[in-house]
């Protein structure tokens, strides 16, 4: 019963760790907001370019901004996809931990029942 209790405590700690990890990953979803902002800026840039830009200097500047924004979007998407994958893995680990904890509790109950039976026999 002590081993099962220790196992349950270990699983609770692992569960807490995985829950924190999952929450951290969810917080990283803020990168989506950055991506949306970059898309708005890119759309604004496209509008400005389509209206006809005054002078080559402005065109070059906006093209550089567009390229920079596209690179930022690409990096942000890569980071978001990595975070999303980690969050999915953390959720799977959390579910597995919950299943293990449930099994450990069931085993602990069985052991307690066996101890009770043995005590009655003695």
Tab-separated table of C-alpha atoms in Angstrom:
chain	number	residue	atom	x	y	z
A	1	UNK	CA	0.000	0.000	0.000
A	2	UNK	CA	2.932	2.365	0.720
A	3	UNK	CA	4.409	1.628	-2.713
A	4	UNK	CA	1.082	2.361	-4.364
A	5	UNK	CA	0.759	5.578	-2.350
A	6	UNK	CA	4.277	6.630	-3.356
A	7	UNK	CA	3.422	5.818	-6.958
A	8	UNK	CA	0.261	7.920	-6.684
A	9	UNK	CA	2.257	10.831	-5.222
A	10	UNK	CA	4.810	10.536	-8.035
A	11	UNK	CA	2.029	10.520	-10.600
A	12	UNK	CA	0.405	13.546	-8.995
A	13	UNK	CA	3.700	15.399	-9.224
A	14	UNK	CA	4.155	14.320	-12.848
A	15	UNK	CA	0.557	15.364	-13.540
A	16	UNK	CA	1.239	18.816	-12.070
A	17	UNK	CA	4.414	19.158	-14.135
A	18	UNK	CA	2.631	18.176	-17.334
A	19	UNK	CA	-0.252	20.517	-16.555
A	20	UNK	CA	2.170	23.413	-16.072
A	21	UNK	CA	3.957	22.499	-19.313
A	22	UNK	CA	0.652	22.409	-21.162
A	23	UNK	CA	-0.358	25.800	-19.772
A	24	UNK	CA	3.007	27.256	-20.780
A	25	UNK	CA	2.477	25.995	-24.313
A	26	UNK	CA	-0.995	27.472	-24.430
A	27	UNK	CA	0.439	30.829	-23.413
A	28	UNK	CA	2.782	30.635	-26.370
A	29	UNK	CA	-0.226	30.741	-28.640
A	30	UNK	CA	0.183	34.492	-28.334
A	31	UNK	CA	2.401	34.072	-31.373
A	32	UNK	CA	-0.831	33.714	-33.324
A	33	UNK	CA	-1.654	37.296	-32.468
A	34	UNK	CA	1.694	38.392	-33.849
A	35	UNK	CA	1.023	36.463	-37.040
A	36	UNK	CA	-2.371	38.129	-37.461
A	37	UNK	CA	-0.829	41.552	-36.884
A	38	UNK	CA	1.835	40.827	-39.478
A	39	UNK	CA	-0.835	39.740	-41.949
A	40	UNK	CA	-2.683	43.038	-41.403
A	41	UNK	CA	0.521	44.971	-41.964
A	42	UNK	CA	1.244	42.992	-45.109
A	43	UNK	CA	-2.277	43.645	-46.394
A	44	UNK	CA	-1.796	47.367	-45.717
A	45	UNK	CA	1.509	47.248	-47.554
A	46	UNK	CA	-0.141	45.541	-50.533
A	47	UNK	CA	-2.834	48.257	-50.614
A	48	UNK	CA	-0.213	50.988	-50.593
A	49	UNK	CA	1.731	49.305	-53.352
A	50	UNK	CA	-1.372	48.767	-55.503
A	51	UNK	CA	-2.366	52.450	-55.258
A	52	UNK	CA	0.944	53.410	-56.742
A	53	UNK	CA	3.764	54.475	-54.537
A	54	UNK	CA	5.324	57.885	-54.797
A	55	UNK	CA	8.964	57.415	-55.726
A	56	UNK	CA	11.359	54.502	-55.901
A	57	UNK	CA	12.692	55.174	-52.419
A	58	UNK	CA	9.313	54.531	-50.791
A	59	UNK	CA	8.785	51.440	-52.963
A	60	UNK	CA	12.133	49.990	-51.937
A	61	UNK	CA	11.430	50.736	-48.283
A	62	UNK	CA	8.008	49.066	-48.375
A	63	UNK	CA	9.358	46.088	-50.297
A	64	UNK	CA	11.981	45.623	-47.614
A	65	UNK	CA	9.290	45.831	-44.956
A	66	UNK	CA	7.187	43.286	-46.840
A	67	UNK	CA	10.093	40.894	-47.092
A	68	UNK	CA	10.864	41.365	-43.413
A	69	UNK	CA	7.216	40.781	-42.471
A	70	UNK	CA	7.050	37.669	-44.642
A	71	UNK	CA	10.120	36.312	-42.895
A	72	UNK	CA	8.598	37.118	-39.508
A	73	UNK	CA	5.374	35.367	-40.499
A	74	UNK	CA	7.324	32.317	-41.620
A	75	UNK	CA	9.326	32.178	-38.365
A	76	UNK	CA	6.208	32.787	-36.289
A	77	UNK	CA	4.326	30.009	-38.084
A	78	UNK	CA	7.206	27.618	-37.540
A	79	UNK	CA	7.308	28.499	-33.839
A	80	UNK	CA	3.534	28.215	-33.549
A	81	UNK	CA	3.515	24.793	-35.223
A	82	UNK	CA	6.293	23.590	-32.927
A	83	UNK	CA	4.429	24.890	-29.871
A	84	UNK	CA	1.193	23.333	-31.091
A	85	UNK	CA	2.929	19.980	-31.527
A	86	UNK	CA	4.470	20.220	-28.046
A	87	UNK	CA	1.079	21.097	-26.567
A	88	UNK	CA	-0.491	18.067	-28.249
A	89	UNK	CA	2.304	15.862	-26.922
A	90	UNK	CA	1.903	17.326	-23.438
A	91	UNK	CA	-1.843	16.653	-23.565
A	92	UNK	CA	-1.167	13.053	-24.595
A	93	UNK	CA	1.349	12.669	-21.749
A	94	UNK	CA	-1.123	14.185	-19.325
A	95	UNK	CA	-3.808	11.726	-20.413
A	96	UNK	CA	-1.359	8.831	-20.078
A	97	UNK	CA	-0.399	10.071	-16.606
A	98	UNK	CA	-4.052	10.231	-15.612
A	99	UNK	CA	-4.575	6.676	-16.840
A	100	UNK	CA	-1.546	5.478	-14.872
A	101	UNK	CA	-2.766	7.299	-11.760
A	102	UNK	CA	-6.201	5.708	-12.140
A	103	UNK	CA	-4.624	2.246	-12.481
A	104	UNK	CA	-2.411	2.878	-9.436
A	105	UNK	CA	-5.448	3.862	-7.369
A	106	UNK	CA	-7.279	0.734	-8.480
A	107	UNK	CA	-4.251	-1.378	-7.548
A	108	UNK	CA	-4.031	0.370	-4.173
A	109	UNK	CA	-7.699	-0.410	-3.506
A	110	UNK	CA	-7.126	-4.061	-4.427
A	111	UNK	CA	-4.130	-4.214	-2.084
A	112	UNK	CA	-6.137	-2.633	0.714
A	113	UNK	CA	-8.848	-5.225	0.169
A	114	UNK	CA	-6.268	-8.023	0.272
A	115	UNK	CA	-4.815	-6.623	3.499
A	116	UNK	CA	-8.309	-6.450	4.989
A	117	UNK	CA	-8.965	-10.072	4.024
A	118	UNK	CA	-5.634	-11.190	5.470
A	119	UNK	CA	-6.347	-9.365	8.718
A	120	UNK	CA	-9.694	-11.154	8.952
A	121	UNK	CA	-8.006	-14.505	8.368
A	122	UNK	CA	-5.486	-13.821	11.114
